[in-house]
Coordinates of C-alpha atoms in Angstrom, one line a residue:
Chain G
X152 CA 0.0 0.0 0.0
X153 CA 1.3 3.4 -1.0
X154 CA 1.8 5.5 2.1
X155 CA 3.7 8.0 4.2
X156 CA 4.4 6.8 7.7
X157 CA 5.5 8.8 10.7
X158 CA 6.8 7.7 14.1
X159 CA 6.0 8.2 16.8
X160 CA 2.3 9.2 16.5
X161 CA 2.3 10.7 19.9
X162 CA 5.1 12.0 22.0
X163 CA 5.4 13.8 25.3
X164 CA 8.9 15.0 26.2
X165 CA 10.7 17.6 28.3
X166 CA 12.4 20.7 27.4
X167 CA 15.9 20.2 26.0
X168 CA 15.7 16.4 25.4
X169 CA 16.7 15.8 21.8
X170 CA 14.2 13.9 19.7
X171 CA 13.7 12.6 16.2
X172 CA 10.4 12.1 14.4
X173 CA 10.8 9.7 11.5
X174 CA 9.1 9.9 8.1
X175 CA 9.2 7.3 5.4
X176 CA 7.5 7.0 2.0
X177 CA 7.3 3.9 -0.2
X178 CA 6.2 5.7 -3.4
X179 CA 9.7 6.6 -4.7
X180 CA 8.7 10.3 -4.4
X181 CA 11.3 13.0 -5.1
X182 CA 9.8 15.7 -2.8
X183 CA 9.3 15.5 0.9
X184 CA 8.5 18.1 3.5
X185 CA 7.6 18.7 7.1
X186 CA 4.8 21.0 8.4
X187 CA 3.5 22.0 11.8
X188 CA -0.1 22.8 12.5
X189 CA -1.2 25.1 15.3
X190 CA -4.7 26.5 16.1
X191 CA -5.3 29.7 14.3
X192 CA -2.1 29.5 12.3
X193 CA -2.8 26.7 9.9
X194 CA -0.1 24.5 8.4
X195 CA 3.3 26.0 8.1
X196 CA 6.1 24.4 6.2
X197 CA 9.3 23.7 8.3
X198 CA 11.7 22.2 5.7
X199 CA 11.4 20.6 2.3
X200 CA 13.6 18.5 0.2
X201 CA 13.5 18.2 -3.6
X202 CA 15.9 15.3 -3.8
X203 CA 18.4 13.3 -1.9
X204 CA 21.0 15.6 -0.1
X205 CA 19.0 18.7 -1.0
X206 CA 17.0 20.5 1.7
X207 CA 15.6 24.0 2.0
X208 CA 14.0 26.1 4.7
X209 CA 10.3 26.6 4.7
X210 CA 8.6 29.3 6.7
X211 CA 9.4 28.2 10.2
X212 CA 12.7 26.3 10.3
X213 CA 14.1 27.7 13.5
X214 CA 14.7 25.0 16.1
X215 CA 14.5 22.1 13.6
X216 CA 16.9 20.1 11.5
X217 CA 16.3 17.6 8.7
X218 CA 18.4 15.3 6.6
X219 CA 17.7 13.5 3.4
X220 CA 20.4 10.8 3.1
X221 CA 18.1 8.4 1.1
X222 CA 15.1 9.0 -1.0
X223 CA 12.5 7.3 1.2
X224 CA 13.3 8.9 4.6
X225 CA 13.2 12.4 5.8
X226 CA 13.6 12.6 9.6
X227 CA 12.8 15.8 11.6
X228 CA 15.2 16.5 14.4
X229 CA 14.6 18.7 17.4
X230 CA 18.0 19.2 19.0
X231 CA 16.7 21.0 22.1
X232 CA 12.9 21.0 22.1
X233 CA 11.0 23.9 23.8
X234 CA 7.4 24.3 24.8
X235 CA 6.7 26.5 21.8
X236 CA 7.4 23.5 19.6
X237 CA 4.3 21.7 21.0
X238 CA 2.3 21.1 17.9
X239 CA 0.8 18.6 15.4
X240 CA 3.4 17.7 12.8
X241 CA 2.8 16.3 9.4
X242 CA 5.2 14.8 6.9
X243 CA 4.3 14.8 3.2
X244 CA 5.7 13.6 -0.1
X245 CA 5.1 14.3 -3.8
X246 CA 6.2 12.7 -7.0
X247 CA 7.1 16.0 -8.5
X248 CA 10.5 17.2 -7.6
X249 CA 9.3 20.8 -7.1
X250 CA 6.3 19.7 -5.1
X251 CA 3.9 20.8 -7.7
X252 CA 1.9 17.6 -7.7
X253 CA -0.3 16.1 -5.0
X254 CA 1.1 16.1 -1.5
X255 CA 0.6 12.8 0.3
X256 CA 0.5 13.3 4.0
X257 CA 1.4 11.1 6.8
X258 CA -1.0 10.6 9.7
X259 CA 0.6 13.2 11.9
X260 CA 2.7 13.3 15.1
X261 CA 1.3 15.0 18.1
X262 CA 4.2 16.4 20.1
X263 CA 4.0 17.9 23.6
X264 CA 7.0 19.6 25.1
X265 CA 6.7 20.3 28.9
Chain P
X33 CA -0.1 40.8 4.7
X34 CA -0.2 37.0 4.8
X35 CA 1.1 35.2 1.7
X36 CA -2.1 33.2 1.4
X37 CA -5.3 34.4 2.8
X38 CA -8.6 32.7 3.0
X39 CA -12.2 33.7 3.9
X40 CA -12.6 33.5 7.6
X41 CA -15.0 30.8 8.7
X42 CA -16.9 29.0 9.9
X43 CA -19.5 28.6 7.1
X44 CA -22.7 27.0 8.4
X45 CA -25.0 26.0 5.5
X46 CA -28.0 23.7 5.0
X47 CA -27.8 20.6 2.9
X48 CA -28.2 21.3 -0.7
X49 CA -26.8 24.8 -0.5
X50 CA -24.1 26.2 -2.8
X51 CA -21.1 27.6 -1.0
X52 CA -18.0 29.5 -2.3
X53 CA -14.6 29.8 -0.7
X54 CA -12.1 32.5 -1.8
X55 CA -8.4 32.7 -1.4
X56 CA -5.8 35.3 -2.4
X57 CA -2.1 35.0 -2.6
X58 CA 0.6 37.7 -2.6
X59 CA 3.5 36.2 -4.7
X60 CA 2.9 36.7 -8.4
X61 CA 5.7 34.1 -9.1
X62 CA 3.5 31.3 -7.6
X63 CA 3.3 28.4 -10.0
X64 CA 0.7 25.9 -8.8
X65 CA -2.4 26.0 -6.7
X66 CA -4.5 23.5 -4.9
X67 CA -7.5 23.0 -2.6
X68 CA -7.1 20.4 0.2
X69 CA -9.6 19.1 2.6
X70 CA -8.9 18.3 6.2
X71 CA -11.2 16.5 8.6
X72 CA -10.8 17.0 12.3
X73 CA -7.0 17.4 12.6
X74 CA -6.4 14.4 10.4
X75 CA -4.0 14.6 7.5
X76 CA -5.0 16.9 4.7
X77 CA -6.0 15.3 1.4
X78 CA -6.0 16.8 -2.1
X79 CA -9.4 17.9 -3.3
X80 CA -8.4 19.5 -6.6
X81 CA -5.6 21.2 -8.4
X82 CA -6.6 24.6 -9.7
X83 CA -5.9 25.7 -13.3
X84 CA -6.3 29.0 -15.1
X85 CA -8.8 27.5 -17.4
X86 CA -10.9 26.4 -14.4
X87 CA -11.7 22.8 -13.5
X88 CA -14.7 20.9 -12.3
X89 CA -15.0 17.6 -10.5
X90 CA -18.6 16.6 -9.9
X91 CA -20.1 19.2 -7.5
X92 CA -16.8 21.0 -7.1
X93 CA -15.5 23.8 -9.3
X94 CA -12.1 25.6 -8.9
X95 CA -11.0 28.7 -10.6
X96 CA -7.7 30.6 -10.7
X97 CA -7.4 34.3 -11.7
X98 CA -3.7 35.0 -12.0
X99 CA -4.2 38.7 -12.8
X100 CA -6.0 39.2 -9.5
X101 CA -4.0 36.5 -7.7
X102 CA -7.2 34.9 -6.6
X103 CA -8.4 31.3 -6.2
X104 CA -11.9 30.1 -5.6
X105 CA -13.7 26.9 -4.8
X106 CA -17.4 26.4 -5.4
X107 CA -19.4 23.5 -3.9
X108 CA -22.8 22.8 -5.2
X109 CA -25.6 20.8 -3.6
X110 CA -23.7 20.5 -0.3
X111 CA -23.8 17.2 1.5
X112 CA -23.3 16.5 5.2
X113 CA -20.1 14.7 4.3
X114 CA -18.7 17.9 2.9
X115 CA -18.3 19.2 6.5
X116 CA -14.5 19.8 6.9
X117 CA -11.9 22.4 6.7
X118 CA -10.8 23.5 3.2
X119 CA -7.2 24.6 2.7
X120 CA -6.0 26.8 -0.1
X121 CA -2.4 25.9 -1.0
X122 CA 0.1 27.8 -3.2
X123 CA 3.4 26.5 -4.5
X124 CA 6.2 28.9 -5.2
X125 CA 9.4 27.3 -6.4
X126 CA 9.0 24.3 -4.2
X127 CA 7.9 26.1 -1.1
X128 CA 4.3 25.4 -0.1
X129 CA 2.2 28.0 1.7
X130 CA -1.1 27.0 3.2
X131 CA -4.0 29.3 4.0
X132 CA -5.4 29.2 7.5
X133 CA -8.3 27.1 6.2
X134 CA -12.0 27.7 6.1
X135 CA -14.3 25.5 8.2
X136 CA -17.5 24.3 6.5
X137 CA -20.4 22.8 8.5
X138 CA -23.3 21.4 6.5
X139 CA -26.4 20.9 8.6
X140 CA -29.4 18.7 7.8

């Protein structure tokens, strides 16, 4: 089944404790991206990647890191999480390298930082 | 000014009504445009791509006006199952900007 998977789905952590949210797609998509969704602010793009080893900042990259060492995986790293990073996170992928095609979203990761 | 702005919601309409959503974008270099649907904080799903020539998919019609930097979505004969949040999305050189979303509630 074609899908985007994210892990974990739910995470409660403490300020400053490094964490990684994994994202994997099995559709051989070129483009992958991360978003956060907050009430009243909608979805905001954190980082995107048009291909392996190519990553670019979205609208809200501060406090996040990503890597794209292989096509299928695009992990999101929070080196020192803070409470303002409490949010619902979505990973997405698209067959178009520029992200112009349909975005396929993962199920989301609900992160709480205390 | 926000890069992508949508009509504020919520829209509460009776079944069978026609409802229109509007969206404006600020970057004239934007290349591609979409409407997504999101149910109750689940993952967004593509509803339709939006083209300058306009496109229709059953009860849904999307229009793009590049000169006015304006995108619209028309839903005819609303169903209870259309209740959701509708997101306008603009792609500019690989960077995707989402509108805040407009919530639609269709009542019996």
